[in-house]
Amino acid sequence: MSTDNKTEEQDVNTTYAADNEQTAENQEDAAAQDTQADASAEASELEKARVQAEENYQRLLRVQADFDNFRRRARAEKEDFAKYASLKLIEQLLPIVDNFDRALASSKETKDFDALAKGLDMTYRGMDQLLTAEGLKPIEAVGQPFNPEFHQAVMQVESDEHEEGIVVEELQKGYILKDKVIRPAMVKVSV
């Protein structure tokens, strides 16, 4: 019996050993499959990341191209604006230039200088209205205290009528466009 028991024990041990080997192989196969699944999942994620990176790169290229186009358009518009900034004013001045032409042509034909003076006066008033509508105002100078922001003193004169530092005479008109002095008035100032 002891031989039978040993044989049975050996068979059981062999069976257990075979089972253990089979289980170890199954575990190795499962681990290999898990490793392959992990590698496959990582490869899939890597491919997704590559696709996303390529999409982002293409989007970046399109945005850069759009920005370059915008910059070119903006520069062209700025150049056009600077080139044609005075277009509106010139269009408004053309009828006044036409009136000057008609007045000069009429005075040459008729030699009527009173009509010429009247035509020039009407043309001047049209010009003045246009410039006033654009925001141009003359600087009030005579009788005002001298202000170097608005007046340019070219002479000093003694005056019994005015206090010291008062503008006595305007030699050339000064102008303000909206809130900016574009030309100071040239004046004589009392001493």
Short mmCIF file of N, CA and C in Angstrom, two decimals:
data_model
loop_
_atom_site.label_atom_id
_atom_site.label_comp_id
_atom_site.label_asym_id
_atom_site.label_seq_id
_atom_site.Cartn_x
_atom_site.Cartn_y
_atom_site.Cartn_z
N MET A 1 0.78 -1.18 0.00
CA MET A 1 0.00 0.00 0.00
C MET A 1 0.82 1.25 0.00
N SER A 2 1.86 1.08 0.61
CA SER A 2 2.69 2.24 0.66
C SER A 2 3.17 2.60 -0.73
N THR A 3 3.36 1.61 -1.59
CA THR A 3 3.74 1.90 -2.94
C THR A 3 2.58 2.56 -3.66
N ASP A 4 1.41 2.04 -3.39
CA ASP A 4 0.23 2.63 -4.03
C ASP A 4 0.02 4.06 -3.56
N ASN A 5 0.23 4.28 -2.31
CA ASN A 5 0.05 5.62 -1.77
C ASN A 5 1.08 6.57 -2.37
N LYS A 6 2.28 6.04 -2.52
CA LYS A 6 3.31 6.87 -3.10
C LYS A 6 2.96 7.19 -4.54
N THR A 7 2.47 6.19 -5.23
CA THR A 7 2.11 6.40 -6.62
C THR A 7 0.96 7.37 -6.71
N GLU A 8 0.03 7.18 -5.84
CA GLU A 8 -1.12 8.10 -5.84
C GLU A 8 -0.65 9.50 -5.49
N GLU A 9 0.26 9.60 -4.53
CA GLU A 9 0.77 10.90 -4.15
C GLU A 9 1.53 11.51 -5.31
N GLN A 10 2.28 10.66 -6.00
CA GLN A 10 3.02 11.16 -7.14
C GLN A 10 2.06 11.63 -8.22
N ASP A 11 1.00 10.83 -8.44
CA ASP A 11 0.01 11.22 -9.45
C ASP A 11 -0.65 12.55 -9.06
N VAL A 12 -0.97 12.65 -7.78
CA VAL A 12 -1.63 13.88 -7.30
C VAL A 12 -0.65 15.03 -7.43
N ASN A 13 0.61 14.80 -7.06
CA ASN A 13 1.61 15.86 -7.16
C ASN A 13 1.84 16.24 -8.62
N THR A 14 1.89 15.22 -9.45
CA THR A 14 2.07 15.47 -10.88
C THR A 14 0.89 16.26 -11.40
N THR A 15 -0.29 15.87 -10.98
CA THR A 15 -1.51 16.58 -11.43
C THR A 15 -1.49 18.01 -10.92
N TYR A 16 -1.12 18.16 -9.64
CA TYR A 16 -1.05 19.53 -9.10
C TYR A 16 0.03 20.34 -9.82
N ALA A 17 1.16 19.71 -10.08
CA ALA A 17 2.24 20.39 -10.78
C ALA A 17 1.79 20.79 -12.17
N ALA A 18 1.10 19.87 -12.84
CA ALA A 18 0.60 20.17 -14.19
C ALA A 18 -0.42 21.30 -14.12
N ASP A 19 -1.29 21.21 -13.10
CA ASP A 19 -2.28 22.28 -12.93
C ASP A 19 -1.59 23.62 -12.65
N ASN A 20 -0.58 23.56 -11.79
CA ASN A 20 0.16 24.78 -11.47
C ASN A 20 0.86 25.33 -12.72
N GLU A 21 1.44 24.42 -13.51
CA GLU A 21 2.09 24.86 -14.75
C GLU A 21 1.06 25.46 -15.69
N GLN A 22 -0.08 24.81 -15.79
CA GLN A 22 -1.15 25.30 -16.66
C GLN A 22 -1.63 26.66 -16.17
N THR A 23 -1.79 26.81 -14.88
CA THR A 23 -2.25 28.08 -14.32
C THR A 23 -1.20 29.14 -14.56
N ALA A 24 0.07 28.82 -14.39
CA ALA A 24 1.15 29.78 -14.63
C ALA A 24 1.17 30.19 -16.09
N GLU A 25 1.00 29.19 -16.99
CA GLU A 25 0.96 29.51 -18.43
C GLU A 25 -0.23 30.40 -18.74
N ASN A 26 -1.38 30.07 -18.14
CA ASN A 26 -2.58 30.89 -18.36
C ASN A 26 -2.36 32.31 -17.85
N GLN A 27 -1.71 32.42 -16.69
CA GLN A 27 -1.43 33.74 -16.15
C GLN A 27 -0.46 34.49 -17.05
N GLU A 28 0.57 33.78 -17.56
CA GLU A 28 1.53 34.41 -18.48
C GLU A 28 0.82 34.86 -19.74
N ASP A 29 -0.07 33.97 -20.27
CA ASP A 29 -0.82 34.34 -21.47
C ASP A 29 -1.71 35.55 -21.20
N ALA A 30 -2.36 35.57 -20.05
CA ALA A 30 -3.24 36.69 -19.68
C ALA A 30 -2.41 37.96 -19.53
N ALA A 31 -1.24 37.84 -18.90
CA ALA A 31 -0.36 39.00 -18.73
C ALA A 31 0.11 39.50 -20.09
N ALA A 32 0.46 38.56 -20.98
CA ALA A 32 0.89 38.93 -22.33
C ALA A 32 -0.25 39.63 -23.07
N GLN A 33 -1.45 39.06 -22.90
CA GLN A 33 -2.60 39.68 -23.55
C GLN A 33 -2.87 41.06 -22.98
N ASP A 34 -2.73 41.19 -21.64
CA ASP A 34 -2.91 42.50 -21.01
C ASP A 34 -1.85 43.48 -21.52
N THR A 35 -0.61 43.01 -21.65
CA THR A 35 0.47 43.86 -22.14
C THR A 35 0.18 44.28 -23.57
N GLN A 36 -0.29 43.32 -24.39
CA GLN A 36 -0.63 43.64 -25.78
C GLN A 36 -1.80 44.61 -25.81
N ALA A 37 -2.80 44.40 -24.93
CA ALA A 37 -3.96 45.29 -24.88
C ALA A 37 -3.51 46.69 -24.45
N ASP A 38 -2.61 46.72 -23.43
CA ASP A 38 -2.10 48.02 -22.98
C ASP A 38 -1.31 48.70 -24.11
N ALA A 39 -0.48 47.95 -24.79
CA ALA A 39 0.31 48.50 -25.90
C ALA A 39 -0.61 48.97 -27.02
N SER A 40 -1.63 48.20 -27.29
CA SER A 40 -2.60 48.57 -28.33
C SER A 40 -3.36 49.84 -27.92
N ALA A 41 -3.75 49.91 -26.64
CA ALA A 41 -4.46 51.09 -26.14
C ALA A 41 -3.54 52.31 -26.20
N GLU A 42 -2.27 52.13 -25.81
CA GLU A 42 -1.31 53.23 -25.87
C GLU A 42 -1.08 53.66 -27.31
N ALA A 43 -0.98 52.72 -28.21
CA ALA A 43 -0.80 53.04 -29.63
C ALA A 43 -2.02 53.79 -30.16
N SER A 44 -3.20 53.35 -29.74
CA SER A 44 -4.43 54.02 -30.16
C SER A 44 -4.48 55.46 -29.62
N GLU A 45 -4.10 55.63 -28.34
CA GLU A 45 -4.07 56.96 -27.76
C GLU A 45 -3.02 57.83 -28.43
N LEU A 46 -1.88 57.23 -28.73
CA LEU A 46 -0.82 57.95 -29.40
C LEU A 46 -1.27 58.40 -30.79
N GLU A 47 -1.97 57.53 -31.50
CA GLU A 47 -2.47 57.88 -32.83
C GLU A 47 -3.50 59.00 -32.73
N LYS A 48 -4.38 58.92 -31.71
CA LYS A 48 -5.36 59.99 -31.51
C LYS A 48 -4.64 61.31 -31.23
N ALA A 49 -3.60 61.28 -30.41
CA ALA A 49 -2.83 62.48 -30.08
C ALA A 49 -2.15 63.04 -31.33
N ARG A 50 -1.62 62.14 -32.19
CA ARG A 50 -1.01 62.60 -33.44
C ARG A 50 -2.03 63.28 -34.34
N VAL A 51 -3.21 62.68 -34.46
CA VAL A 51 -4.27 63.26 -35.29
C VAL A 51 -4.66 64.63 -34.74
N GLN A 52 -4.82 64.69 -33.41
CA GLN A 52 -5.19 65.97 -32.78
C GLN A 52 -4.09 67.01 -33.00
N ALA A 53 -2.84 66.60 -32.87
CA ALA A 53 -1.72 67.52 -33.09
C ALA A 53 -1.71 68.03 -34.53
N GLU A 54 -1.96 67.16 -35.48
CA GLU A 54 -2.00 67.57 -36.89
C GLU A 54 -3.15 68.53 -37.14
N GLU A 55 -4.32 68.26 -36.55
CA GLU A 55 -5.47 69.17 -36.69
C GLU A 55 -5.13 70.54 -36.10
N ASN A 56 -4.51 70.54 -34.92
CA ASN A 56 -4.13 71.81 -34.30
C ASN A 56 -3.10 72.56 -35.13
N TYR A 57 -2.16 71.84 -35.71
CA TYR A 57 -1.16 72.47 -36.56
C TYR A 57 -1.80 73.11 -37.79
N GLN A 58 -2.72 72.38 -38.42
CA GLN A 58 -3.42 72.92 -39.59
C GLN A 58 -4.24 74.15 -39.22
N ARG A 59 -4.89 74.08 -38.06
CA ARG A 59 -5.68 75.22 -37.58
C ARG A 59 -4.77 76.42 -37.34
N LEU A 60 -3.60 76.19 -36.75
CA LEU A 60 -2.63 77.26 -36.52
C LEU A 60 -2.20 77.90 -37.84
N LEU A 61 -1.93 77.07 -38.84
CA LEU A 61 -1.53 77.61 -40.15
C LEU A 61 -2.64 78.48 -40.74
N ARG A 62 -3.90 78.04 -40.62
CA ARG A 62 -5.01 78.83 -41.15
C ARG A 62 -5.16 80.15 -40.40
N VAL A 63 -5.02 80.10 -39.07
CA VAL A 63 -5.13 81.33 -38.28
C VAL A 63 -4.00 82.30 -38.63
N GLN A 64 -2.78 81.78 -38.80
CA GLN A 64 -1.67 82.65 -39.20
C GLN A 64 -1.92 83.28 -40.56
N ALA A 65 -2.44 82.50 -41.49
CA ALA A 65 -2.74 83.03 -42.83
C ALA A 65 -3.84 84.09 -42.74
N ASP A 66 -4.87 83.82 -41.95
CA ASP A 66 -5.94 84.80 -41.77
C ASP A 66 -5.40 86.09 -41.16
N PHE A 67 -4.52 85.96 -40.17
CA PHE A 67 -3.96 87.14 -39.53
C PHE A 67 -3.08 87.93 -40.51
N ASP A 68 -2.28 87.24 -41.30
CA ASP A 68 -1.46 87.92 -42.30
C ASP A 68 -2.34 88.67 -43.31
N ASN A 69 -3.42 88.03 -43.74
CA ASN A 69 -4.35 88.68 -44.67
C ASN A 69 -4.98 89.91 -44.02
N PHE A 70 -5.38 89.78 -42.76
CA PHE A 70 -5.98 90.90 -42.03
C PHE A 70 -4.99 92.05 -41.93
N ARG A 71 -3.74 91.73 -41.60
CA ARG A 71 -2.72 92.77 -41.47
C ARG A 71 -2.50 93.48 -42.80
N ARG A 72 -2.46 92.73 -43.90
CA ARG A 72 -2.30 93.34 -45.22
C ARG A 72 -3.47 94.24 -45.56
N ARG A 73 -4.71 93.73 -45.29
CA ARG A 73 -5.90 94.54 -45.56
C ARG A 73 -5.90 95.82 -44.74
N ALA A 74 -5.56 95.70 -43.46
CA ALA A 74 -5.55 96.87 -42.57
C ALA A 74 -4.51 97.89 -43.05
N ARG A 75 -3.33 97.41 -43.46
CA ARG A 75 -2.30 98.32 -43.95
C ARG A 75 -2.78 99.02 -45.23
N ALA A 76 -3.41 98.27 -46.13
CA ALA A 76 -3.91 98.86 -47.38
C ALA A 76 -5.01 99.88 -47.09
N GLU A 77 -5.90 99.56 -46.15
CA GLU A 77 -6.96 100.50 -45.79
C GLU A 77 -6.38 101.76 -45.17
N LYS A 78 -5.36 101.60 -44.34
CA LYS A 78 -4.72 102.76 -43.71
C LYS A 78 -4.06 103.64 -44.77
N GLU A 79 -3.38 103.00 -45.73
CA GLU A 79 -2.74 103.76 -46.80
C GLU A 79 -3.79 104.49 -47.65
N ASP A 80 -4.89 103.80 -47.95
CA ASP A 80 -5.97 104.45 -48.71
C ASP A 80 -6.56 105.60 -47.94
N PHE A 81 -6.76 105.41 -46.63
CA PHE A 81 -7.32 106.48 -45.81
C PHE A 81 -6.40 107.69 -45.82
N ALA A 82 -5.10 107.46 -45.64
CA ALA A 82 -4.16 108.58 -45.65
C ALA A 82 -4.12 109.24 -47.03
N LYS A 83 -4.19 108.43 -48.06
CA LYS A 83 -4.12 108.95 -49.42
C LYS A 83 -5.34 109.79 -49.77
N TYR A 84 -6.52 109.36 -49.30
CA TYR A 84 -7.76 110.03 -49.67
C TYR A 84 -8.44 110.70 -48.48
N ALA A 85 -7.68 111.07 -47.44
CA ALA A 85 -8.27 111.66 -46.24
C ALA A 85 -8.97 112.98 -46.54
N SER A 86 -8.46 113.73 -47.48
CA SER A 86 -9.04 115.04 -47.78
C SER A 86 -10.12 114.97 -48.87
N LEU A 87 -10.49 113.78 -49.28
CA LEU A 87 -11.45 113.62 -50.37
C LEU A 87 -12.77 114.33 -50.10
N LYS A 88 -13.32 114.14 -48.91
CA LYS A 88 -14.62 114.75 -48.57
C LYS A 88 -14.54 116.27 -48.65
N LEU A 89 -13.50 116.84 -48.05
CA LEU A 89 -13.35 118.29 -48.06
C LEU A 89 -13.17 118.82 -49.49
N ILE A 90 -12.38 118.13 -50.27
CA ILE A 90 -12.15 118.58 -51.65
C ILE A 90 -13.44 118.51 -52.46
N GLU A 91 -14.24 117.46 -52.25
CA GLU A 91 -15.52 117.38 -52.95
C GLU A 91 -16.40 118.57 -52.58
N GLN A 92 -16.34 119.01 -51.33
CA GLN A 92 -17.14 120.15 -50.91
C GLN A 92 -16.56 121.47 -51.42
N LEU A 93 -15.26 121.51 -51.67
CA LEU A 93 -14.62 122.73 -52.18
C LEU A 93 -14.82 122.91 -53.69
N LEU A 94 -15.09 121.84 -54.40
CA LEU A 94 -15.21 121.95 -55.86
C LEU A 94 -16.27 122.95 -56.32
N PRO A 95 -17.46 123.00 -55.72
CA PRO A 95 -18.42 124.04 -56.15
C PRO A 95 -17.88 125.46 -55.93
N ILE A 96 -17.11 125.67 -54.89
CA ILE A 96 -16.53 126.99 -54.63
C ILE A 96 -15.50 127.33 -55.70
N VAL A 97 -14.69 126.34 -56.08
CA VAL A 97 -13.71 126.54 -57.15
C VAL A 97 -14.44 126.86 -58.46
N ASP A 98 -15.56 126.16 -58.70
CA ASP A 98 -16.36 126.45 -59.90
C ASP A 98 -16.87 127.88 -59.88
N ASN A 99 -17.30 128.36 -58.71
CA ASN A 99 -17.77 129.76 -58.60
C ASN A 99 -16.64 130.74 -58.89
N PHE A 100 -15.44 130.46 -58.40
CA PHE A 100 -14.29 131.31 -58.72
C PHE A 100 -14.04 131.34 -60.22
N ASP A 101 -14.08 130.18 -60.85
CA ASP A 101 -13.87 130.11 -62.30
C ASP A 101 -14.90 130.95 -63.05
N ARG A 102 -16.18 130.79 -62.66
CA ARG A 102 -17.24 131.56 -63.34
C ARG A 102 -17.06 133.06 -63.12
N ALA A 103 -16.70 133.45 -61.89
CA ALA A 103 -16.52 134.88 -61.61
C ALA A 103 -15.37 135.45 -62.42
N LEU A 104 -14.27 134.72 -62.49
CA LEU A 104 -13.12 135.20 -63.26
C LEU A 104 -13.44 135.27 -64.75
N ALA A 105 -14.10 134.26 -65.28
CA ALA A 105 -14.46 134.24 -66.70
C ALA A 105 -15.42 135.37 -67.02
N SER A 106 -16.39 135.60 -66.15
CA SER A 106 -17.38 136.65 -66.38
C SER A 106 -16.72 138.03 -66.34
N SER A 107 -15.80 138.23 -65.39
CA SER A 107 -15.18 139.56 -65.27
C SER A 107 -14.26 139.85 -66.46
N LYS A 108 -13.65 138.82 -67.04
CA LYS A 108 -12.79 139.03 -68.20
C LYS A 108 -13.61 139.45 -69.42
N GLU A 109 -14.82 138.87 -69.52
CA GLU A 109 -15.66 139.18 -70.69
C GLU A 109 -16.31 140.56 -70.56
N THR A 110 -16.83 140.87 -69.39
CA THR A 110 -17.64 142.09 -69.23
C THR A 110 -16.86 143.26 -68.64
N LYS A 111 -15.74 143.02 -68.05
CA LYS A 111 -14.95 144.05 -67.38
C LYS A 111 -15.76 144.77 -66.29
N ASP A 112 -16.75 144.06 -65.71
CA ASP A 112 -17.58 144.61 -64.65
C ASP A 112 -16.98 144.19 -63.31
N PHE A 113 -16.22 145.11 -62.73
CA PHE A 113 -15.50 144.78 -61.50
C PHE A 113 -16.42 144.77 -60.28
N ASP A 114 -17.54 145.46 -60.34
CA ASP A 114 -18.49 145.39 -59.23
C ASP A 114 -19.10 143.99 -59.16
N ALA A 115 -19.42 143.42 -60.31
CA ALA A 115 -19.97 142.06 -60.35
C ALA A 115 -18.90 141.06 -59.88
N LEU A 116 -17.65 141.29 -60.24
CA LEU A 116 -16.55 140.43 -59.80
C LEU A 116 -16.43 140.48 -58.28
N ALA A 117 -16.47 141.67 -57.72
CA ALA A 117 -16.36 141.82 -56.26
C ALA A 117 -17.54 141.12 -55.58
N LYS A 118 -18.74 141.27 -56.14
CA LYS A 118 -19.91 140.61 -55.56
C LYS A 118 -19.77 139.08 -55.65
N GLY A 119 -19.29 138.59 -56.79
CA GLY A 119 -19.08 137.14 -56.97
C GLY A 119 -18.03 136.60 -56.01
N LEU A 120 -16.95 137.35 -55.85
CA LEU A 120 -15.91 136.93 -54.91
C LEU A 120 -16.43 136.92 -53.47
N ASP A 121 -17.25 137.90 -53.13
CA ASP A 121 -17.83 137.96 -51.79
C ASP A 121 -18.73 136.76 -51.54
N MET A 122 -19.54 136.41 -52.53
CA MET A 122 -20.44 135.24 -52.39
C MET A 122 -19.61 133.95 -52.28
N THR A 123 -18.56 133.87 -53.06
CA THR A 123 -17.71 132.69 -53.03
C THR A 123 -17.00 132.58 -51.68
N TYR A 124 -16.53 133.72 -51.16
CA TYR A 124 -15.88 133.72 -49.85
C TYR A 124 -16.85 133.26 -48.77
N ARG A 125 -18.08 133.75 -48.82
CA ARG A 125 -19.07 133.32 -47.82
C ARG A 125 -19.34 131.82 -47.92
N GLY A 126 -19.39 131.28 -49.13
CA GLY A 126 -19.56 129.82 -49.30
C GLY A 126 -18.41 129.04 -48.70
N MET A 127 -17.20 129.54 -48.94
CA MET A 127 -16.00 128.91 -48.37
C MET A 127 -16.03 128.99 -46.85
N ASP A 128 -16.40 130.15 -46.32
CA ASP A 128 -16.45 130.33 -44.87
C ASP A 128 -17.48 129.39 -44.24
N GLN A 129 -18.64 129.26 -44.88
CA GLN A 129 -19.67 128.33 -44.36
C GLN A 129 -19.17 126.89 -44.36
N LEU A 130 -18.51 126.50 -45.43
CA LEU A 130 -17.96 125.15 -45.51
C LEU A 130 -16.95 124.89 -44.41
N LEU A 131 -16.01 125.82 -44.24
CA LEU A 131 -14.98 125.64 -43.22
C LEU A 131 -15.57 125.66 -41.81
N THR A 132 -16.57 126.49 -41.59
CA THR A 132 -17.24 126.52 -40.28
C THR A 132 -17.95 125.19 -40.03
N ALA A 133 -18.58 124.64 -41.05
CA ALA A 133 -19.26 123.35 -40.91
C ALA A 133 -18.27 122.23 -40.60
N GLU A 134 -17.02 122.38 -41.07
CA GLU A 134 -15.99 121.38 -40.79
C GLU A 134 -15.35 121.57 -39.42
N GLY A 135 -15.72 122.63 -38.70
CA GLY A 135 -15.21 122.85 -37.35
C GLY A 135 -14.12 123.88 -37.25
N LEU A 136 -13.90 124.67 -38.31
CA LEU A 136 -12.86 125.70 -38.30
C LEU A 136 -13.45 126.99 -37.76
N LYS A 137 -12.75 127.58 -36.77
CA LYS A 137 -13.18 128.86 -36.20
C LYS A 137 -12.00 129.81 -36.17
N PRO A 138 -12.26 131.09 -36.48
CA PRO A 138 -11.17 132.06 -36.35
C PRO A 138 -10.91 132.37 -34.87
N ILE A 139 -9.69 132.69 -34.55
CA ILE A 139 -9.32 133.05 -33.18
C ILE A 139 -9.60 134.54 -33.00
N GLU A 140 -10.35 134.87 -31.96
CA GLU A 140 -10.61 136.27 -31.63
C GLU A 140 -9.34 136.83 -31.02
N ALA A 141 -8.83 137.93 -31.57
CA ALA A 141 -7.55 138.42 -31.11
C ALA A 141 -7.61 139.87 -30.61
N VAL A 142 -8.10 140.79 -31.42
CA VAL A 142 -8.05 142.22 -31.08
C VAL A 142 -8.86 142.49 -29.81
N GLY A 143 -8.19 143.19 -28.87
CA GLY A 143 -8.84 143.54 -27.60
C GLY A 143 -8.73 142.44 -26.54
N GLN A 144 -8.19 141.30 -26.89
CA GLN A 144 -8.05 140.19 -25.95
C GLN A 144 -6.67 140.23 -25.29
N PRO A 145 -6.55 139.70 -24.08
CA PRO A 145 -5.21 139.60 -23.48
C PRO A 145 -4.35 138.64 -24.30
N PHE A 146 -3.07 138.97 -24.40
CA PHE A 146 -2.17 138.13 -25.17
C PHE A 146 -2.08 136.74 -24.54
N ASN A 147 -2.26 135.70 -25.37
CA ASN A 147 -2.18 134.31 -24.92
C ASN A 147 -1.27 133.58 -25.91
N PRO A 148 -0.11 133.12 -25.46
CA PRO A 148 0.83 132.49 -26.40
C PRO A 148 0.31 131.18 -27.00
N GLU A 149 -0.74 130.61 -26.44
CA GLU A 149 -1.33 129.41 -27.03
C GLU A 149 -2.12 129.74 -28.29
N PHE A 150 -2.65 130.99 -28.37
CA PHE A 150 -3.50 131.38 -29.49
C PHE A 150 -2.89 132.50 -30.34
N HIS A 151 -1.93 133.23 -29.79
CA HIS A 151 -1.39 134.40 -30.47
C HIS A 151 0.12 134.26 -30.64
N GLN A 152 0.59 134.82 -31.74
CA GLN A 152 2.03 134.89 -31.99
C GLN A 152 2.37 136.38 -32.09
N ALA A 153 3.06 136.89 -31.10
CA ALA A 153 3.40 138.32 -31.08
C ALA A 153 4.57 138.56 -32.03
N VAL A 154 4.36 139.45 -33.00
CA VAL A 154 5.42 139.78 -33.93
C VAL A 154 5.94 141.20 -33.69
N MET A 155 5.13 141.98 -32.96
CA MET A 155 5.54 143.36 -32.64
C MET A 155 4.96 143.75 -31.29
N GLN A 156 5.65 144.70 -30.64
CA GLN A 156 5.12 145.33 -29.44
C GLN A 156 5.01 146.82 -29.74
N VAL A 157 3.88 147.39 -29.37
CA VAL A 157 3.66 148.82 -29.62
C VAL A 157 3.22 149.49 -28.33
N GLU A 158 3.55 150.78 -28.22
CA GLU A 158 3.08 151.54 -27.07
C GLU A 158 1.66 152.00 -27.38
N SER A 159 0.79 151.88 -26.37
CA SER A 159 -0.61 152.25 -26.59
C SER A 159 -1.15 152.92 -25.34
N ASP A 160 -1.81 154.06 -25.57
CA ASP A 160 -2.46 154.75 -24.45
C ASP A 160 -3.86 154.19 -24.24
N GLU A 161 -4.43 153.60 -25.30
CA GLU A 161 -5.81 153.09 -25.24
C GLU A 161 -5.92 151.74 -24.52
N HIS A 162 -4.89 150.94 -24.59
CA HIS A 162 -4.94 149.57 -24.07
C HIS A 162 -3.95 149.38 -22.92
N GLU A 163 -4.30 148.47 -22.03
CA GLU A 163 -3.39 148.10 -20.95
C GLU A 163 -2.23 147.29 -21.54
N GLU A 164 -1.25 147.03 -20.72
CA GLU A 164 -0.11 146.24 -21.16
C GLU A 164 -0.55 144.79 -21.37
N GLY A 165 -0.07 144.16 -22.46
CA GLY A 165 -0.34 142.75 -22.73
C GLY A 165 -1.65 142.49 -23.46
N ILE A 166 -2.25 143.54 -24.04
CA ILE A 166 -3.50 143.39 -24.80
C ILE A 166 -3.17 143.43 -26.29
N VAL A 167 -3.84 142.57 -27.06
CA VAL A 167 -3.64 142.54 -28.52
C VAL A 167 -4.26 143.80 -29.11
N VAL A 168 -3.43 144.56 -29.81
CA VAL A 168 -3.86 145.83 -30.38
C VAL A 168 -4.31 145.67 -31.83
N GLU A 169 -3.59 144.83 -32.57
CA GLU A 169 -3.89 144.67 -34.00
C GLU A 169 -3.60 143.24 -34.43
N GLU A 170 -4.41 142.75 -35.35
CA GLU A 170 -4.22 141.40 -35.89
C GLU A 170 -3.62 141.55 -37.29
N LEU A 171 -2.45 140.96 -37.49
CA LEU A 171 -1.79 141.03 -38.79
C LEU A 171 -2.18 139.86 -39.69
N GLN A 172 -2.44 138.72 -39.09
CA GLN A 172 -2.90 137.54 -39.83
C GLN A 172 -3.81 136.74 -38.91
N LYS A 173 -4.95 136.32 -39.45
CA LYS A 173 -5.91 135.57 -38.65
C LYS A 173 -5.34 134.22 -38.22
N GLY A 174 -5.75 133.82 -37.04
CA GLY A 174 -5.41 132.49 -36.56
C GLY A 174 -6.67 131.64 -36.57
N TYR A 175 -6.49 130.32 -36.57
CA TYR A 175 -7.64 129.41 -36.67
C TYR A 175 -7.51 128.23 -35.72
N ILE A 176 -8.69 127.80 -35.26
CA ILE A 176 -8.81 126.61 -34.42
C ILE A 176 -9.67 125.62 -35.18
N LEU A 177 -9.20 124.40 -35.32
CA LEU A 177 -9.99 123.33 -35.91
C LEU A 177 -10.47 122.45 -34.77
N LYS A 178 -11.77 122.49 -34.55
CA LYS A 178 -12.41 121.80 -33.42
C LYS A 178 -11.78 122.31 -32.13
N ASP A 179 -10.86 121.61 -31.50
CA ASP A 179 -10.24 122.10 -30.26
C ASP A 179 -8.73 122.32 -30.40
N LYS A 180 -8.22 122.25 -31.61
CA LYS A 180 -6.77 122.35 -31.81
C LYS A 180 -6.43 123.61 -32.61
N VAL A 181 -5.44 124.34 -32.10
CA VAL A 181 -4.96 125.53 -32.82
C VAL A 181 -4.16 125.03 -34.02
N ILE A 182 -4.62 125.42 -35.22
CA ILE A 182 -3.86 125.00 -36.40
C ILE A 182 -2.97 126.12 -36.93
N ARG A 183 -3.31 127.37 -36.54
CA ARG A 183 -2.44 128.49 -36.86
C ARG A 183 -2.72 129.60 -35.85
N PRO A 184 -1.71 130.01 -35.10
CA PRO A 184 -1.94 131.11 -34.16
C PRO A 184 -2.09 132.43 -34.91
N ALA A 185 -2.78 133.38 -34.31
CA ALA A 185 -2.95 134.69 -34.94
C ALA A 185 -1.65 135.49 -34.75
N MET A 186 -1.20 136.13 -35.84
CA MET A 186 -0.04 137.00 -35.74
C MET A 186 -0.54 138.38 -35.32
N VAL A 187 -0.01 138.88 -34.20
CA VAL A 187 -0.59 140.10 -33.61
C VAL A 187 0.49 141.07 -33.16
N LYS A 188 0.01 142.33 -32.94
CA LYS A 188 0.79 143.37 -32.27
C LYS A 188 0.24 143.45 -30.85
N VAL A 189 1.14 143.54 -29.88
CA VAL A 189 0.74 143.57 -28.48
C VAL A 189 1.16 144.89 -27.85
N SER A 190 0.28 145.43 -26.98
CA SER A 190 0.59 146.68 -26.32
C SER A 190 1.61 146.48 -25.22
N VAL A 191 2.41 147.54 -25.01
CA VAL A 191 3.44 147.47 -23.97
C VAL A 191 3.05 148.39 -22.84
#
